[in-house]
mmCIF file of C-alpha atoms in Angstrom:
data_model
loop_
_atom_site.group_PDB
_atom_site.id
_atom_site.type_symbol
_atom_site.label_atom_id
_atom_site.label_comp_id
_atom_site.label_asym_id
_atom_site.label_seq_id
_atom_site.Cartn_x
_atom_site.Cartn_y
_atom_site.Cartn_z
ATOM 1 C CA UNK A 9 -23.475 4.945 -13.380
ATOM 2 C CA UNK A 10 -24.781 5.240 -9.886
ATOM 3 C CA UNK A 11 -26.626 8.342 -8.839
ATOM 4 C CA UNK A 12 -28.243 9.390 -5.609
ATOM 5 C CA UNK A 13 -26.120 7.222 -3.346
ATOM 6 C CA UNK A 14 -27.360 7.838 0.179
ATOM 7 C CA UNK A 15 -25.435 7.369 3.411
ATOM 8 C CA UNK A 16 -28.233 5.783 5.420
ATOM 9 C CA UNK A 17 -28.517 5.470 9.203
ATOM 10 C CA UNK A 18 -27.775 1.758 8.700
ATOM 11 C CA UNK A 19 -24.451 2.688 7.014
ATOM 12 C CA UNK A 20 -23.581 5.243 9.700
ATOM 13 C CA UNK A 21 -24.051 2.600 12.403
ATOM 14 C CA UNK A 22 -21.115 0.656 10.891
ATOM 15 C CA UNK A 23 -18.600 3.504 11.340
ATOM 16 C CA UNK A 24 -16.171 2.864 14.180
ATOM 17 C CA UNK A 25 -17.214 -0.741 14.856
ATOM 18 C CA UNK A 26 -14.067 -2.890 15.211
ATOM 19 C CA UNK A 27 -13.925 -6.213 13.345
ATOM 20 C CA UNK A 28 -13.108 -9.575 14.849
ATOM 21 C CA UNK A 29 -9.324 -10.107 14.726
ATOM 22 C CA UNK A 30 -7.657 -12.240 12.086
ATOM 23 C CA UNK A 31 -4.103 -13.296 11.359
ATOM 24 C CA UNK A 32 -1.508 -12.214 8.803
ATOM 25 C CA UNK A 33 1.659 -14.285 8.482
ATOM 26 C CA UNK A 34 5.013 -12.830 7.464
ATOM 27 C CA UNK A 35 7.267 -15.607 6.168
ATOM 28 C CA UNK A 36 10.475 -15.670 4.151
ATOM 29 C CA UNK A 37 8.481 -17.056 1.211
ATOM 30 C CA UNK A 38 5.729 -14.429 1.508
ATOM 31 C CA UNK A 39 8.261 -11.572 1.705
ATOM 32 C CA UNK A 40 10.037 -12.904 -1.402
ATOM 33 C CA UNK A 41 6.730 -13.302 -3.263
ATOM 34 C CA UNK A 42 5.765 -9.707 -2.511
ATOM 35 C CA UNK A 43 9.204 -8.290 -3.353
ATOM 36 C CA UNK A 44 9.191 -10.264 -6.602
ATOM 37 C CA UNK A 45 5.706 -8.961 -7.424
ATOM 38 C CA UNK A 46 6.896 -5.358 -7.062
ATOM 39 C CA UNK A 47 10.106 -6.052 -8.988
ATOM 40 C CA UNK A 48 12.698 -5.470 -6.258
ATOM 41 C CA UNK A 49 16.295 -6.440 -6.998
ATOM 42 C CA UNK A 50 17.621 -5.532 -3.501
ATOM 43 C CA UNK A 51 18.957 -8.835 -2.025
ATOM 44 C CA UNK A 52 17.908 -7.762 1.496
ATOM 45 C CA UNK A 53 14.311 -8.758 0.610
ATOM 46 C CA UNK A 54 15.343 -12.186 -0.767
ATOM 47 C CA UNK A 55 18.526 -13.422 0.950
ATOM 48 C CA UNK A 56 18.516 -13.904 4.738
ATOM 49 C CA UNK A 57 22.294 -13.441 4.977
ATOM 50 C CA UNK A 58 22.005 -10.088 3.180
ATOM 51 C CA UNK A 59 19.118 -9.106 5.478
ATOM 52 C CA UNK A 60 21.112 -9.949 8.612
ATOM 53 C CA UNK A 61 24.162 -8.095 7.275
ATOM 54 C CA UNK A 62 21.895 -5.036 6.861
ATOM 55 C CA UNK A 63 20.850 -5.319 10.523
ATOM 56 C CA UNK A 64 17.510 -7.160 10.318
ATOM 57 C CA UNK A 65 16.364 -10.260 12.276
ATOM 58 C CA UNK A 66 15.266 -11.906 9.011
ATOM 59 C CA UNK A 67 13.875 -10.723 5.663
ATOM 60 C CA UNK A 68 12.148 -7.375 6.380
ATOM 61 C CA UNK A 69 8.687 -6.549 5.056
ATOM 62 C CA UNK A 70 9.041 -4.350 1.980
ATOM 63 C CA UNK A 71 7.242 -1.019 2.489
ATOM 64 C CA UNK A 72 3.435 -1.397 2.152
ATOM 65 C CA UNK A 73 3.547 -5.172 2.769
ATOM 66 C CA UNK A 74 1.986 -6.140 6.089
ATOM 67 C CA UNK A 75 1.898 -9.917 5.811
ATOM 68 C CA UNK A 76 -0.446 -12.279 4.038
ATOM 69 C CA UNK A 77 -3.854 -13.096 5.507
ATOM 70 C CA UNK A 78 -4.325 -16.761 6.326
ATOM 71 C CA UNK A 79 -6.535 -18.114 3.560
ATOM 72 C CA UNK A 80 -9.298 -20.585 4.424
ATOM 73 C CA UNK A 81 -11.691 -21.548 1.599
ATOM 74 C CA UNK A 82 -15.193 -20.393 2.455
ATOM 75 C CA UNK A 83 -14.010 -18.139 5.265
ATOM 76 C CA UNK A 84 -11.779 -15.883 3.159
ATOM 77 C CA UNK A 85 -12.656 -13.515 0.342
ATOM 78 C CA UNK A 86 -11.650 -15.375 -2.814
ATOM 79 C CA UNK A 87 -10.760 -12.161 -4.678
ATOM 80 C CA UNK A 88 -9.038 -9.988 -2.080
ATOM 81 C CA UNK A 89 -7.790 -12.787 0.235
ATOM 82 C CA UNK A 90 -8.954 -11.162 3.482
ATOM 83 C CA UNK A 91 -11.489 -12.749 5.827
ATOM 84 C CA UNK A 92 -15.223 -12.577 5.246
ATOM 85 C CA UNK A 93 -17.795 -11.651 7.868
ATOM 86 C CA UNK A 94 -15.479 -10.408 10.608
ATOM 87 C CA UNK A 95 -17.542 -7.290 11.111
ATOM 88 C CA UNK A 96 -20.624 -5.429 9.952
ATOM 89 C CA UNK A 97 -20.764 -4.894 6.213
ATOM 90 C CA UNK A 98 -22.201 -2.109 4.081
ATOM 91 C CA UNK A 99 -24.930 -3.459 1.834
ATOM 92 C CA UNK A 100 -24.601 -0.675 -0.708
ATOM 93 C CA UNK A 101 -25.137 -2.914 -3.758
ATOM 94 C CA UNK A 102 -22.489 -1.047 -5.802
ATOM 95 C CA UNK A 103 -20.652 -3.508 -8.037
ATOM 96 C CA UNK A 104 -17.516 -1.620 -9.038
ATOM 97 C CA UNK A 105 -14.654 -0.659 -6.778
ATOM 98 C CA UNK A 106 -11.506 1.423 -7.302
ATOM 99 C CA UNK A 107 -8.730 2.152 -4.843
ATOM 100 C CA UNK A 108 -8.587 5.777 -3.692
ATOM 101 C CA UNK A 109 -5.462 5.915 -1.593
ATOM 102 C CA UNK A 110 -3.377 4.224 1.080
ATOM 103 C CA UNK A 111 -1.480 5.470 4.113
ATOM 104 C CA UNK A 112 0.664 3.347 6.420
ATOM 105 C CA UNK A 113 2.197 4.420 9.704
ATOM 106 C CA UNK A 114 4.941 2.210 11.156
ATOM 107 C CA UNK A 115 5.787 1.956 14.849
ATOM 108 C CA UNK A 116 8.370 -0.862 14.715
ATOM 109 C CA UNK A 117 10.035 -3.192 12.221
ATOM 110 C CA UNK A 118 8.244 -6.217 10.766
ATOM 111 C CA UNK A 119 10.267 -9.219 9.585
ATOM 112 C CA UNK A 120 9.746 -12.787 8.383
ATOM 113 C CA UNK A 121 8.710 -14.910 11.346
ATOM 114 C CA UNK A 122 6.295 -12.297 12.680
ATOM 115 C CA UNK A 123 2.625 -13.094 13.137
ATOM 116 C CA UNK A 124 0.349 -10.067 13.008
ATOM 117 C CA UNK A 125 -3.138 -9.811 14.477
ATOM 118 C CA UNK A 126 -5.269 -7.451 12.446
ATOM 119 C CA UNK A 127 -8.464 -5.643 13.314
ATOM 120 C CA UNK A 128 -10.174 -3.108 11.093
ATOM 121 C CA UNK A 129 -13.026 -0.701 11.120
ATOM 122 C CA UNK A 130 -14.815 1.629 8.775
ATOM 123 C CA UNK A 131 -13.486 5.024 9.873
ATOM 124 C CA UNK A 132 -15.464 7.322 7.563
ATOM 125 C CA UNK A 133 -18.067 7.419 4.784
ATOM 126 C CA UNK A 134 -18.519 10.152 2.185
ATOM 127 C CA UNK A 135 -19.818 10.709 -1.334
ATOM 128 C CA UNK A 136 -17.845 12.116 -4.242
ATOM 129 C CA UNK A 137 -18.818 13.073 -7.773
ATOM 130 C CA UNK A 138 -16.589 11.717 -10.520
ATOM 131 C CA UNK A 139 -16.693 12.837 -14.159
ATOM 132 C CA UNK A 140 -15.976 9.329 -15.426
ATOM 133 C CA UNK A 141 -17.918 7.116 -13.033
ATOM 134 C CA UNK A 142 -20.712 9.301 -11.592
ATOM 135 C CA UNK A 143 -21.360 9.291 -7.862
ATOM 136 C CA UNK A 144 -19.018 7.236 -5.713
ATOM 137 C CA UNK A 145 -19.304 6.071 -2.147
ATOM 138 C CA UNK A 146 -15.932 6.626 -0.424
ATOM 139 C CA UNK A 147 -15.313 4.116 2.346
ATOM 140 C CA UNK A 148 -12.282 4.866 4.531
ATOM 141 C CA UNK A 149 -11.115 1.879 6.543
ATOM 142 C CA UNK A 150 -8.427 1.685 9.181
ATOM 143 C CA UNK A 151 -6.574 -1.499 10.099
ATOM 144 C CA UNK A 152 -4.337 -2.019 13.132
ATOM 145 C CA UNK A 153 -1.508 -4.581 13.067
ATOM 146 C CA UNK A 154 -0.260 -6.045 16.366
ATOM 147 C CA UNK A 155 2.702 -8.424 16.490
ATOM 148 C CA UNK A 156 3.181 -11.634 18.506
ATOM 149 C CA UNK A 157 4.647 -9.574 21.364
ATOM 150 C CA UNK A 158 1.460 -7.514 21.644
ATOM 151 C CA UNK A 159 3.008 -4.386 20.149
ATOM 152 C CA UNK A 160 1.101 -2.301 17.587
ATOM 153 C CA UNK A 161 3.596 -2.222 14.711
ATOM 154 C CA UNK A 162 1.545 -0.524 11.996
ATOM 155 C CA UNK A 163 -1.702 1.200 11.151
ATOM 156 C CA UNK A 164 -3.005 1.433 7.619
ATOM 157 C CA UNK A 165 -5.804 3.592 6.266
ATOM 158 C CA UNK A 166 -7.275 2.984 2.833
ATOM 159 C CA UNK A 167 -10.061 4.382 0.721
ATOM 160 C CA UNK A 168 -12.368 2.214 -1.371
ATOM 161 C CA UNK A 169 -14.294 4.046 -4.093
ATOM 162 C CA UNK A 170 -17.546 2.189 -4.830
ATOM 163 C CA UNK A 171 -19.706 3.007 -7.879
ATOM 164 C CA UNK B 1 25.643 2.559 0.500
ATOM 165 C CA UNK B 2 23.223 3.276 3.357
ATOM 166 C CA UNK B 3 21.889 6.831 3.107
ATOM 167 C CA UNK B 4 24.066 9.345 4.905
ATOM 168 C CA UNK B 5 22.427 12.270 6.744
ATOM 169 C CA UNK B 6 24.952 14.705 5.259
ATOM 170 C CA UNK B 7 24.451 13.523 1.669
ATOM 171 C CA UNK B 8 21.156 15.337 1.011
ATOM 172 C CA UNK B 9 19.342 18.593 1.724
ATOM 173 C CA UNK B 10 15.862 20.018 1.417
ATOM 174 C CA UNK B 11 15.230 20.144 -2.338
ATOM 175 C CA UNK B 12 17.402 17.106 -3.109
ATOM 176 C CA UNK B 13 15.882 14.591 -5.543
ATOM 177 C CA UNK B 14 15.648 10.874 -4.870
ATOM 178 C CA UNK B 15 17.172 8.617 -7.568
ATOM 179 C CA UNK B 16 14.330 7.840 -9.980
ATOM 180 C CA UNK B 17 12.887 4.383 -10.560
ATOM 181 C CA UNK B 18 11.289 3.275 -13.825
ATOM 182 C CA UNK B 19 8.557 0.646 -13.966
ATOM 183 C CA UNK B 20 6.849 -0.858 -16.991
ATOM 184 C CA UNK B 21 4.627 -3.612 -15.609
ATOM 185 C CA UNK B 22 3.041 -5.961 -18.131
ATOM 186 C CA UNK B 23 0.342 -8.516 -17.376
ATOM 187 C CA UNK B 24 2.922 -11.064 -16.141
ATOM 188 C CA UNK B 25 4.315 -8.605 -13.583
ATOM 189 C CA UNK B 26 0.777 -7.724 -12.417
ATOM 190 C CA UNK B 27 0.012 -11.436 -11.985
ATOM 191 C CA UNK B 28 3.156 -11.764 -9.830
ATOM 192 C CA UNK B 29 2.047 -8.745 -7.815
ATOM 193 C CA UNK B 30 -1.428 -10.260 -7.390
ATOM 194 C CA UNK B 31 0.139 -13.465 -6.058
ATOM 195 C CA UNK B 32 2.507 -11.607 -3.733
ATOM 196 C CA UNK B 33 -0.019 -9.076 -2.475
ATOM 197 C CA UNK B 34 -3.147 -11.234 -2.474
ATOM 198 C CA UNK B 35 -5.305 -8.897 -4.616
ATOM 199 C CA UNK B 36 -6.810 -11.075 -7.359
ATOM 200 C CA UNK B 37 -9.296 -8.467 -8.613
ATOM 201 C CA UNK B 38 -9.765 -9.478 -12.308
ATOM 202 C CA UNK B 39 -9.598 -5.766 -13.188
ATOM 203 C CA UNK B 40 -5.806 -6.245 -12.991
ATOM 204 C CA UNK B 41 -5.388 -9.330 -15.215
ATOM 205 C CA UNK B 42 -8.600 -10.210 -17.104
ATOM 206 C CA UNK B 43 -9.445 -8.147 -20.203
ATOM 207 C CA UNK B 44 -12.853 -9.893 -20.442
ATOM 208 C CA UNK B 45 -13.907 -8.766 -16.926
ATOM 209 C CA UNK B 46 -16.878 -6.359 -17.291
ATOM 210 C CA UNK B 47 -15.173 -3.491 -15.423
ATOM 211 C CA UNK B 48 -12.039 -3.912 -17.610
ATOM 212 C CA UNK B 49 -14.208 -3.818 -20.724
ATOM 213 C CA UNK B 50 -16.032 -0.723 -19.474
ATOM 214 C CA UNK B 51 -12.709 1.038 -18.787
ATOM 215 C CA UNK B 52 -11.199 -0.199 -22.081
ATOM 216 C CA UNK B 53 -8.331 -2.116 -20.459
ATOM 217 C CA UNK B 54 -7.117 -3.832 -17.368
ATOM 218 C CA UNK B 55 -5.368 -1.338 -15.072
ATOM 219 C CA UNK B 56 -2.298 -1.443 -12.850
ATOM 220 C CA UNK B 57 -3.105 -2.113 -9.173
ATOM 221 C CA UNK B 58 -3.011 1.154 -7.238
ATOM 222 C CA UNK B 59 -1.252 -0.860 -4.563
ATOM 223 C CA UNK B 60 1.439 -1.895 -7.077
ATOM 224 C CA UNK B 61 2.236 1.805 -7.531
ATOM 225 C CA UNK B 62 2.140 2.331 -3.758
ATOM 226 C CA UNK B 63 4.538 -0.581 -3.242
ATOM 227 C CA UNK B 64 6.773 0.733 -6.039
ATOM 228 C CA UNK B 65 6.920 4.135 -4.276
ATOM 229 C CA UNK B 66 7.976 2.129 -1.219
ATOM 230 C CA UNK B 67 10.712 0.499 -3.310
ATOM 231 C CA UNK B 68 11.867 3.946 -4.460
ATOM 232 C CA UNK B 69 12.189 5.124 -0.836
ATOM 233 C CA UNK B 70 13.774 1.814 0.242
ATOM 234 C CA UNK B 71 16.358 2.088 -2.551
ATOM 235 C CA UNK B 72 17.162 5.675 -1.473
ATOM 236 C CA UNK B 73 17.526 4.713 2.202
ATOM 237 C CA UNK B 74 19.459 1.546 1.322
ATOM 238 C CA UNK B 75 18.736 0.368 4.886
ATOM 239 C CA UNK B 76 20.356 3.463 6.407
ATOM 240 C CA UNK B 77 17.047 4.193 8.120
ATOM 241 C CA UNK B 78 13.419 3.186 8.312
ATOM 242 C CA UNK B 79 10.130 4.437 6.937
ATOM 243 C CA UNK B 80 7.842 5.978 9.557
ATOM 244 C CA UNK B 81 4.953 6.688 7.183
ATOM 245 C CA UNK B 82 4.170 6.173 3.504
ATOM 246 C CA UNK B 83 1.086 7.395 1.688
ATOM 247 C CA UNK B 84 -0.295 8.027 -1.777
ATOM 248 C CA UNK B 85 -3.513 8.851 -3.571
ATOM 249 C CA UNK B 86 -4.595 7.098 -6.751
ATOM 250 C CA UNK B 87 -5.652 10.060 -8.893
ATOM 251 C CA UNK B 88 -5.287 8.476 -12.311
ATOM 252 C CA UNK B 89 -5.315 4.958 -13.706
ATOM 253 C CA UNK B 90 -2.176 3.456 -15.237
ATOM 254 C CA UNK B 91 -2.298 0.878 -18.012
ATOM 255 C CA UNK B 92 -0.069 -2.190 -18.416
ATOM 256 C CA UNK B 93 2.989 -2.016 -20.669
ATOM 257 C CA UNK B 94 3.252 1.754 -20.219
ATOM 258 C CA UNK B 95 6.429 3.221 -18.743
ATOM 259 C CA UNK B 96 6.049 5.097 -15.459
ATOM 260 C CA UNK B 97 8.725 7.163 -13.756
ATOM 261 C CA UNK B 98 8.779 7.268 -9.973
ATOM 262 C CA UNK B 99 10.630 9.943 -8.084
ATOM 263 C CA UNK B 100 10.647 12.227 -5.100
ATOM 264 C CA UNK B 101 12.001 15.405 -3.554
ATOM 265 C CA UNK B 102 13.079 16.089 0.027
ATOM 266 C CA UNK B 103 10.657 18.685 1.418
ATOM 267 C CA UNK B 104 11.905 18.892 4.976
ATOM 268 C CA UNK B 105 14.924 17.686 6.951
ATOM 269 C CA UNK B 106 15.016 18.083 10.729
ATOM 270 C CA UNK B 107 16.049 16.609 14.090
ATOM 271 C CA UNK B 108 13.519 15.937 16.824
ATOM 272 C CA UNK B 109 13.903 14.106 20.150
ATOM 273 C CA UNK B 110 17.328 12.886 19.061
ATOM 274 C CA UNK B 111 15.983 11.464 15.772
ATOM 275 C CA UNK B 112 17.107 12.481 12.290
ATOM 276 C CA UNK B 113 14.047 12.853 10.072
ATOM 277 C CA UNK B 114 13.235 13.682 6.470
ATOM 278 C CA UNK B 115 9.930 14.200 4.701
ATOM 279 C CA UNK B 116 9.775 13.464 0.991
ATOM 280 C CA UNK B 117 7.138 14.219 -1.639
ATOM 281 C CA UNK B 118 6.652 11.386 -4.146
ATOM 282 C CA UNK B 119 5.255 11.042 -7.665
ATOM 283 C CA UNK B 120 4.446 8.456 -10.320
ATOM 284 C CA UNK B 121 4.539 10.078 -13.769
ATOM 285 C CA UNK B 122 2.941 8.302 -16.713
ATOM 286 C CA UNK B 123 4.264 8.418 -20.290
ATOM 287 C CA UNK B 124 2.406 11.712 -20.858
ATOM 288 C CA UNK B 125 4.130 13.262 -17.830
ATOM 289 C CA UNK B 126 1.001 13.298 -15.656
ATOM 290 C CA UNK B 127 1.426 12.521 -11.945
ATOM 291 C CA UNK B 128 -1.163 9.769 -11.458
ATOM 292 C CA UNK B 129 -0.128 8.890 -7.912
ATOM 293 C CA UNK B 130 1.090 11.715 -5.675
ATOM 294 C CA UNK B 131 2.425 10.555 -2.337
ATOM 295 C CA UNK B 132 4.687 11.242 0.579
ATOM 296 C CA UNK B 133 6.875 9.579 3.171
ATOM 297 C CA UNK B 134 8.608 10.360 6.441
ATOM 298 C CA UNK B 135 11.853 8.501 7.119
ATOM 299 C CA UNK B 136 14.025 8.196 10.214
ATOM 300 C CA UNK B 137 17.753 7.812 9.594
ATOM 301 C CA UNK B 138 20.077 5.629 11.632
ATOM 302 C CA UNK B 139 22.635 7.446 13.729
#
């Protein structure tokens, strides 16, 4: 268990710094793969005719899905699939991570065929005591998703719990 | 049937959704969502061993709450916001019941809105993943 985690000046300097942009693709295959992973049976997420009959341009993104990051070996994180080294990182040395929470705000629809440009930043740092894991460093990150027309279509905030 | 504005009130419950993801389902979720953390499929991974099991992705539960809201709307509206907190871990091959209650229903700037409170109850009845959503209904 970690104890005495300290939010150093070096950590604080990372807060608010925007990452380099990277690309998420939304394709018919990626929407189906996500919907299948969740266990949807609604044909709107699998069948383009059903999606169009329901009023969408193509298969819509299921809630929480915001496209799949383009994966390039060596440039992408092999575990979490996002890009590596697009912004400053926190060298906290904590090996374990749990997910604390997720919040997504939508400003427009997102469908197969869309290409989203994503930037993220560390929005907040805090420390929490946990009975099971000891001290945890709570890293709140915020990502902004902009479509191929230049419109911000979603913002997502998430909390990583490092211990 | 797409959700009708007149078919629910504050206090109405959303139709519940049951999930019982095993390792195979979590592997499909990993492939679809891109999170290949071994904590969600590899029992030999040190963190899995320390916790006594692999655990269900928090994001799987978040996405399943999204499915619950999507099923309720049945494309009669769109989700404006969706959130949850991962307060407790869920284990594979354990039934979980997802549900929600309408907390607020109102009209604003010509839009028909509803706010719902969401839950994921484990087999012991504990809400491991409280959440919420705001939806906008079609006219």
